Coordinates of C-alpha atoms and ligand atoms in Angstrom, one line a residue:
M25 CA 0.0 0.0 0.0
P26 CA 1.8 3.1 -1.2
E27 CA -0.1 5.7 1.0
N28 CA -1.8 6.1 4.3
S29 CA -5.6 6.4 4.4
R30 CA -7.0 9.9 4.7
N31 CA -10.5 11.4 5.4
D32 CA -10.8 12.7 1.8
D33 CA -10.2 9.4 0.2
L34 CA -13.1 8.9 -2.3
V35 CA -12.0 5.7 -3.8
E36 CA -9.3 3.2 -3.0
A37 CA -8.1 0.2 -4.9
R38 CA -6.4 -2.3 -2.6
N39 CA -4.3 -4.9 -4.2
L40 CA -6.6 -5.0 -7.2
V41 CA -6.1 -7.9 -9.6
K42 CA -7.8 -8.6 -13.0
Y43 CA -6.7 -11.6 -14.9
Y44 CA -8.4 -12.8 -18.1
P45 CA -8.3 -16.7 -18.3
I46 CA -7.2 -18.3 -21.5
R47 CA -8.8 -21.7 -22.0
G48 CA -7.6 -24.6 -24.0
G49 CA -7.8 -28.4 -24.6
V50 CA -11.0 -30.5 -24.9
F51 CA -12.3 -29.5 -21.4
L52 CA -11.5 -25.8 -21.9
K53 CA -9.5 -25.7 -18.9
E54 CA -7.7 -22.6 -17.9
V55 CA -4.2 -22.9 -19.4
A56 CA -2.9 -19.5 -18.8
A57 CA -4.1 -16.0 -18.0
V58 CA -3.6 -12.3 -19.3
K59 CA -2.4 -10.5 -16.2
A60 CA -4.0 -7.1 -17.2
V61 CA -3.9 -5.6 -13.6
D62 CA -1.7 -7.3 -11.1
D63 CA -1.9 -6.2 -7.5
V64 CA -2.5 -2.5 -7.9
S65 CA -3.2 -0.2 -4.9
L66 CA -4.2 3.4 -5.6
T67 CA -6.1 6.1 -3.8
I68 CA -8.0 8.9 -5.5
R69 CA -9.0 11.8 -3.3
S70 CA -12.2 13.7 -3.3
G71 CA -12.0 16.6 -5.8
E72 CA -8.6 15.6 -7.4
T73 CA -7.7 14.5 -10.9
M74 CA -5.5 11.3 -10.8
G75 CA -3.7 10.9 -14.2
L76 CA -3.1 7.2 -15.2
V77 CA -0.5 6.9 -18.1
G78 CA 1.2 4.0 -19.9
E79 CA 1.5 2.5 -23.3
S80 CA -1.4 0.7 -25.0
G81 CA -2.1 -2.6 -23.3
C82 CA -0.4 -1.7 -19.9
G83 CA -3.8 -2.4 -18.1
K84 CA -4.8 1.3 -17.4
T85 CA -8.3 1.0 -19.1
T86 CA -8.9 -2.3 -17.3
F87 CA -8.0 -0.7 -14.0
G88 CA -10.5 2.1 -14.7
R89 CA -13.2 -0.2 -15.6
A90 CA -12.5 -2.5 -12.7
I91 CA -12.8 0.3 -10.0
L92 CA -16.3 0.9 -11.5
R93 CA -17.0 -2.8 -11.6
L94 CA -17.6 -2.6 -15.2
E95 CA -15.1 -5.4 -15.3
E96 CA -15.3 -7.7 -12.3
P97 CA -12.0 -7.9 -10.6
T98 CA -10.3 -11.2 -9.9
A99 CA -9.1 -10.2 -6.5
G100 CA -8.5 -7.2 -4.2
E101 CA -10.9 -4.6 -3.0
V102 CA -12.4 -1.3 -4.3
I103 CA -13.4 0.9 -1.4
F104 CA -15.7 3.8 -2.5
K105 CA -16.7 6.3 0.2
G106 CA -15.9 3.6 2.8
R107 CA -17.9 0.8 1.2
N108 CA -16.3 -2.3 -0.4
L109 CA -17.8 -2.3 -3.9
L110 CA -17.0 -5.9 -4.4
A111 CA -19.2 -7.0 -1.5
C112 CA -22.2 -5.0 -2.8
D113 CA -25.1 -6.9 -4.5
S114 CA -26.6 -5.7 -7.8
K115 CA -29.1 -3.5 -6.1
E116 CA -26.6 -1.7 -3.9
M117 CA -24.4 -1.4 -7.0
R118 CA -27.2 0.3 -8.9
G119 CA -27.5 3.0 -6.3
L120 CA -23.8 3.5 -6.1
R121 CA -23.3 3.5 -9.9
K122 CA -25.2 6.9 -10.1
Q123 CA -22.2 8.4 -8.3
M124 CA -19.6 6.8 -10.7
Q125 CA -19.6 7.5 -14.3
I126 CA -17.3 7.0 -17.4
I127 CA -16.5 9.0 -20.5
F128 CA -15.2 6.8 -23.4
Q129 CA -12.4 7.5 -25.9
D130 CA -14.3 7.4 -29.1
P131 CA -17.1 10.1 -29.4
F132 CA -18.0 8.5 -32.7
S133 CA -18.9 5.1 -31.6
S134 CA -20.0 5.7 -28.0
L135 CA -23.2 7.4 -28.9
N136 CA -26.1 5.5 -30.4
P137 CA -26.6 6.8 -33.8
R138 CA -30.3 6.1 -33.9
K139 CA -31.1 8.2 -30.9
T140 CA -31.4 12.0 -30.4
I141 CA -29.2 13.8 -28.1
A142 CA -32.2 14.3 -25.7
Q143 CA -32.7 10.5 -25.6
I144 CA -29.0 9.7 -25.1
I145 CA -28.5 12.2 -22.3
G146 CA -31.9 11.3 -20.8
E147 CA -31.3 7.6 -20.8
P148 CA -29.5 7.3 -17.5
L149 CA -32.1 9.6 -15.9
L150 CA -34.9 7.2 -17.2
V151 CA -33.0 4.1 -16.0
H152 CA -32.6 5.6 -12.6
G153 CA -36.2 6.4 -12.1
M154 CA -36.9 9.9 -13.7
K155 CA -40.0 8.8 -15.5
N156 CA -41.5 12.3 -16.1
R157 CA -40.5 13.3 -19.6
K158 CA -40.8 17.1 -19.0
Q159 CA -38.5 16.8 -16.0
R160 CA -36.1 14.8 -18.1
E161 CA -36.0 17.4 -20.8
E162 CA -35.5 20.2 -18.4
R163 CA -32.5 18.3 -17.0
V164 CA -31.2 17.6 -20.6
L165 CA -31.5 21.2 -21.5
Y166 CA -29.6 22.3 -18.3
L167 CA -26.9 19.7 -19.0
L168 CA -26.5 21.0 -22.6
D169 CA -26.1 24.4 -21.4
V170 CA -23.4 23.3 -18.8
V171 CA -21.4 21.7 -21.6
G172 CA -21.7 24.6 -24.0
L173 CA -24.4 23.3 -26.4
R174 CA -27.5 24.9 -27.6
P175 CA -31.1 23.9 -26.6
E176 CA -32.3 23.3 -30.1
Q177 CA -29.4 20.7 -30.6
M178 CA -31.2 18.2 -28.3
R179 CA -33.5 17.0 -31.2
R180 CA -30.5 16.2 -33.4
Y181 CA -28.7 12.9 -34.0
P182 CA -25.0 12.2 -33.2
H183 CA -23.8 12.3 -36.9
M184 CA -24.9 16.0 -36.9
F185 CA -22.1 17.1 -34.6
S186 CA -18.3 17.5 -34.7
G187 CA -16.0 15.2 -32.6
G188 CA -15.6 17.9 -30.0
Q189 CA -19.3 18.4 -29.7
R190 CA -19.9 14.7 -29.4
Q191 CA -17.5 14.5 -26.6
R192 CA -19.3 17.3 -25.0
I193 CA -22.5 15.1 -25.3
G194 CA -20.6 12.3 -23.7
V195 CA -19.6 14.6 -20.8
A196 CA -23.3 15.8 -20.4
R197 CA -24.4 12.2 -20.3
A198 CA -21.9 11.3 -17.6
L199 CA -23.1 14.4 -15.6
A200 CA -26.7 13.6 -15.8
L201 CA -26.9 11.7 -12.5
N202 CA -24.7 14.1 -10.5
P203 CA -21.8 11.6 -10.0
E204 CA -18.8 12.3 -7.8
L205 CA -16.2 10.3 -9.7
I206 CA -15.9 10.2 -13.4
V207 CA -13.4 7.9 -15.2
C208 CA -12.3 9.6 -18.4
D209 CA -10.9 6.8 -20.6
E210 CA -8.7 8.4 -23.3
A211 CA -11.5 11.0 -23.4
V212 CA -9.7 13.4 -25.6
S213 CA -7.4 11.0 -27.6
A214 CA -9.6 11.0 -30.7
L215 CA -9.9 14.7 -31.0
D216 CA -7.7 17.3 -32.8
V217 CA -5.2 19.1 -30.6
S218 CA -7.1 22.5 -30.5
I219 CA -10.4 20.6 -29.7
Q220 CA -8.6 18.6 -27.0
A221 CA -7.7 21.8 -25.1
Q222 CA -11.4 23.0 -25.2
V223 CA -12.6 19.6 -23.8
L224 CA -9.8 19.6 -21.1
N225 CA -10.8 23.2 -20.2
L226 CA -14.5 22.2 -20.0
L227 CA -13.6 19.2 -17.7
K228 CA -11.5 21.5 -15.4
D229 CA -14.4 24.0 -15.2
L230 CA -16.9 21.3 -14.4
Q231 CA -14.6 19.9 -11.7
Q232 CA -14.6 23.3 -10.1
E233 CA -18.2 23.8 -10.4
F234 CA -19.4 20.4 -9.3
G235 CA -16.6 19.3 -7.1
L236 CA -15.8 16.3 -9.4
T237 CA -13.1 13.7 -9.0
Y238 CA -11.5 12.4 -12.1
L239 CA -9.5 9.3 -12.9
F240 CA -8.0 10.6 -16.2
I241 CA -6.6 7.7 -18.4
S242 CA -4.3 8.6 -21.3
H243 CA -1.3 7.4 -23.3
D244 CA -0.4 10.9 -23.8
L245 CA 1.8 12.3 -21.0
H246 CA 1.4 15.9 -21.8
V247 CA -2.5 15.8 -21.8
V248 CA -2.2 14.1 -18.4
E249 CA 0.1 16.7 -17.1
H250 CA -2.3 19.6 -18.2
I251 CA -5.2 18.2 -16.1
S252 CA -3.8 16.1 -13.3
D253 CA -3.1 16.8 -9.7
R254 CA -1.1 13.5 -9.3
V255 CA 0.0 11.0 -11.9
A256 CA 0.4 7.2 -11.8
V257 CA 2.4 5.6 -14.4
M258 CA 1.7 1.9 -15.3
Y259 CA 3.8 -0.8 -16.9
L260 CA 2.5 -4.3 -17.6
G261 CA -0.3 -4.3 -15.0
K262 CA 1.7 -2.6 -12.2
I263 CA 2.0 1.0 -11.1
V264 CA 5.8 1.9 -11.4
E265 CA 5.7 5.5 -10.3
L266 CA 3.2 7.8 -8.5
A267 CA 3.8 11.4 -7.8
P268 CA 2.3 15.0 -7.8
S269 CA 2.2 16.0 -11.4
K270 CA 4.7 18.7 -11.3
D271 CA 7.3 16.5 -9.5
L272 CA 6.8 13.7 -12.0
Y273 CA 7.3 15.8 -15.0
K274 CA 10.2 17.8 -13.4
R275 CA 12.1 14.7 -12.1
P276 CA 10.8 11.3 -13.2
L277 CA 12.4 8.6 -10.9
H278 CA 11.5 5.4 -12.7
P279 CA 13.5 4.5 -15.9
Y280 CA 10.2 3.8 -17.7
S281 CA 8.7 7.2 -16.9
Q282 CA 11.9 8.8 -18.0
A283 CA 11.8 6.9 -21.2
L284 CA 8.2 7.8 -21.8
L285 CA 8.8 11.5 -21.2
S286 CA 12.0 11.6 -23.3
A287 CA 10.2 10.0 -26.2
S288 CA 7.3 12.5 -26.3
P289 CA 7.7 16.1 -27.8
M290 CA 8.1 18.7 -25.2
P291 CA 5.7 21.7 -25.3
D292 CA 8.2 23.5 -22.9
P293 CA 11.6 23.8 -24.7
K294 CA 13.3 24.7 -21.3
R295 CA 12.4 21.3 -20.0
K296 CA 14.7 18.8 -21.9
H297 CA 15.2 15.2 -21.1
K298 CA 17.9 13.1 -22.6
R299 CA 16.2 10.9 -25.2
I300 CA 16.0 7.2 -24.1
I301 CA 15.1 4.6 -26.7
L302 CA 13.3 1.6 -25.2
K303 CA 14.8 -1.7 -26.1
G304 CA 12.5 -4.3 -27.7
D305 CA 8.7 -4.7 -27.4
V306 CA 6.4 -4.7 -24.5
P307 CA 6.6 -8.3 -23.0
S308 CA 3.5 -10.5 -23.1
P309 CA 1.2 -9.9 -20.0
I310 CA 0.6 -13.6 -20.1
D311 CA 4.1 -14.4 -18.9
P312 CA 5.5 -11.1 -17.7
P313 CA 9.3 -11.1 -16.9
S314 CA 10.5 -12.1 -13.5
G315 CA 11.7 -9.6 -10.9
C316 CA 11.2 -6.1 -12.2
R317 CA 8.9 -6.4 -15.1
F318 CA 10.7 -3.6 -16.9
H319 CA 14.2 -5.3 -16.7
T320 CA 14.0 -6.7 -20.3
R321 CA 13.9 -3.1 -21.7
C322 CA 15.7 -1.0 -19.0
I323 CA 19.0 0.5 -19.9
Y324 CA 20.1 0.5 -16.2
A325 CA 19.1 -3.2 -15.4
R326 CA 21.4 -5.1 -13.1
D327 CA 21.5 -8.7 -11.8
L328 CA 19.1 -8.0 -8.9
C329 CA 16.5 -6.5 -11.3
S330 CA 15.6 -9.9 -12.8
R331 CA 15.6 -11.8 -9.4
K332 CA 13.7 -9.4 -7.1
E333 CA 10.5 -7.4 -7.8
P334 CA 10.9 -3.8 -6.5
A335 CA 8.2 -2.4 -4.2
L336 CA 6.6 0.9 -4.8
R337 CA 8.4 2.9 -2.2
E338 CA 8.6 6.6 -1.3
I339 CA 11.8 8.1 -2.6
D340 CA 10.9 11.8 -2.3
S341 CA 8.0 13.4 -0.3
R342 CA 4.7 11.8 -1.9
H343 CA 6.9 10.6 -4.8
F344 CA 6.9 6.8 -5.1
A345 CA 8.8 4.6 -7.7
A346 CA 9.1 0.8 -8.0
C347 CA 12.7 0.6 -8.9
H348 CA 15.6 -0.8 -6.9
F349 CA 17.8 2.1 -7.9
A350 CA 15.2 5.0 -8.0
G351 CA 17.0 8.3 -7.5
E352 CA 20.3 6.9 -8.5
V353 CA 19.6 6.3 -12.3
G354 CA 18.6 8.6 -15.0
G355 CA 16.9 12.0 -14.2
Ligands
SF4_30 FE1 15.5 -0.8 -14.3 FE2 16.3 -2.4 -12.3 FE3 14.9 -0.1 -11.8 FE4 13.7 -2.2 -13.0 S1 14.6 -2.2 -10.9 S2 13.6 -0.1 -13.5 S3 15.3 -3.0 -14.3 S4 17.0 -0.4 -12.7

């Protein structure tokens, strides 16, 4: 557990595990498993934005879905406002689900093309008991205004909107039930850079206005920096670094974070990192490397690295890294 519990903790994953079994043979026995999330502990505090970054396939989306129970975790606990979600029955989950929403990556496929915007945004209201149509429409009009869309647009269909507008509709739908936690899963990745900035600013404004808490998942380190209070870096199903955003970008401690940062273009020319080329491909999550999972690609790997798994430990104040030699290598 990297951090102590606090009163303002909103959601806490404790030793969360999500494996996908691979079956084979005549009796379809489990022969292996994809270890998508492997013993991850992470706390998200009320009102903060936690960025979660890593390459494609590192387990970040699975983690985001597992804390909402959209994927059933294999082991571990998810504590939301003091309650263990994994011990809740479906009725209890229905009540809690109102408080936890998700915004998806692709604004082109996440909206039903056959429904009007009023129906799309009003659907969660209907499912959660707002039967009165007039009340629903009033709420939809309010939400459209909140995300910067016009009232007359509620009778239109998704194909009549641009990518940025569709993502605004996705945000309005996520806000419909007054949630506390929103998982933004690559929420701006499909958008042009100029539109990305608009949607990010909208998310920030809404956070201020409604006291929202975000888990912001992205492969783009600079998008995450712009919006996050703290950032967690994932590699092959594990968190390898966790720090306040400004500390992580100023001085990444884990060689994987250093490599990711060095590989992405710097918007700020004063902040230069030595370019590090990662060796080889990401290993298979079915059979991850022994010891430190990053040792097959790490330019600083030593004997110990393949033998012993490094714990996520505090190197500087509130700055955690899972590397035997964090603080000594790179930077
Ligand atoms: Fe590299 Fe070893 Fe640190 Fe892993 S523990 S990141 S292999 S130096």
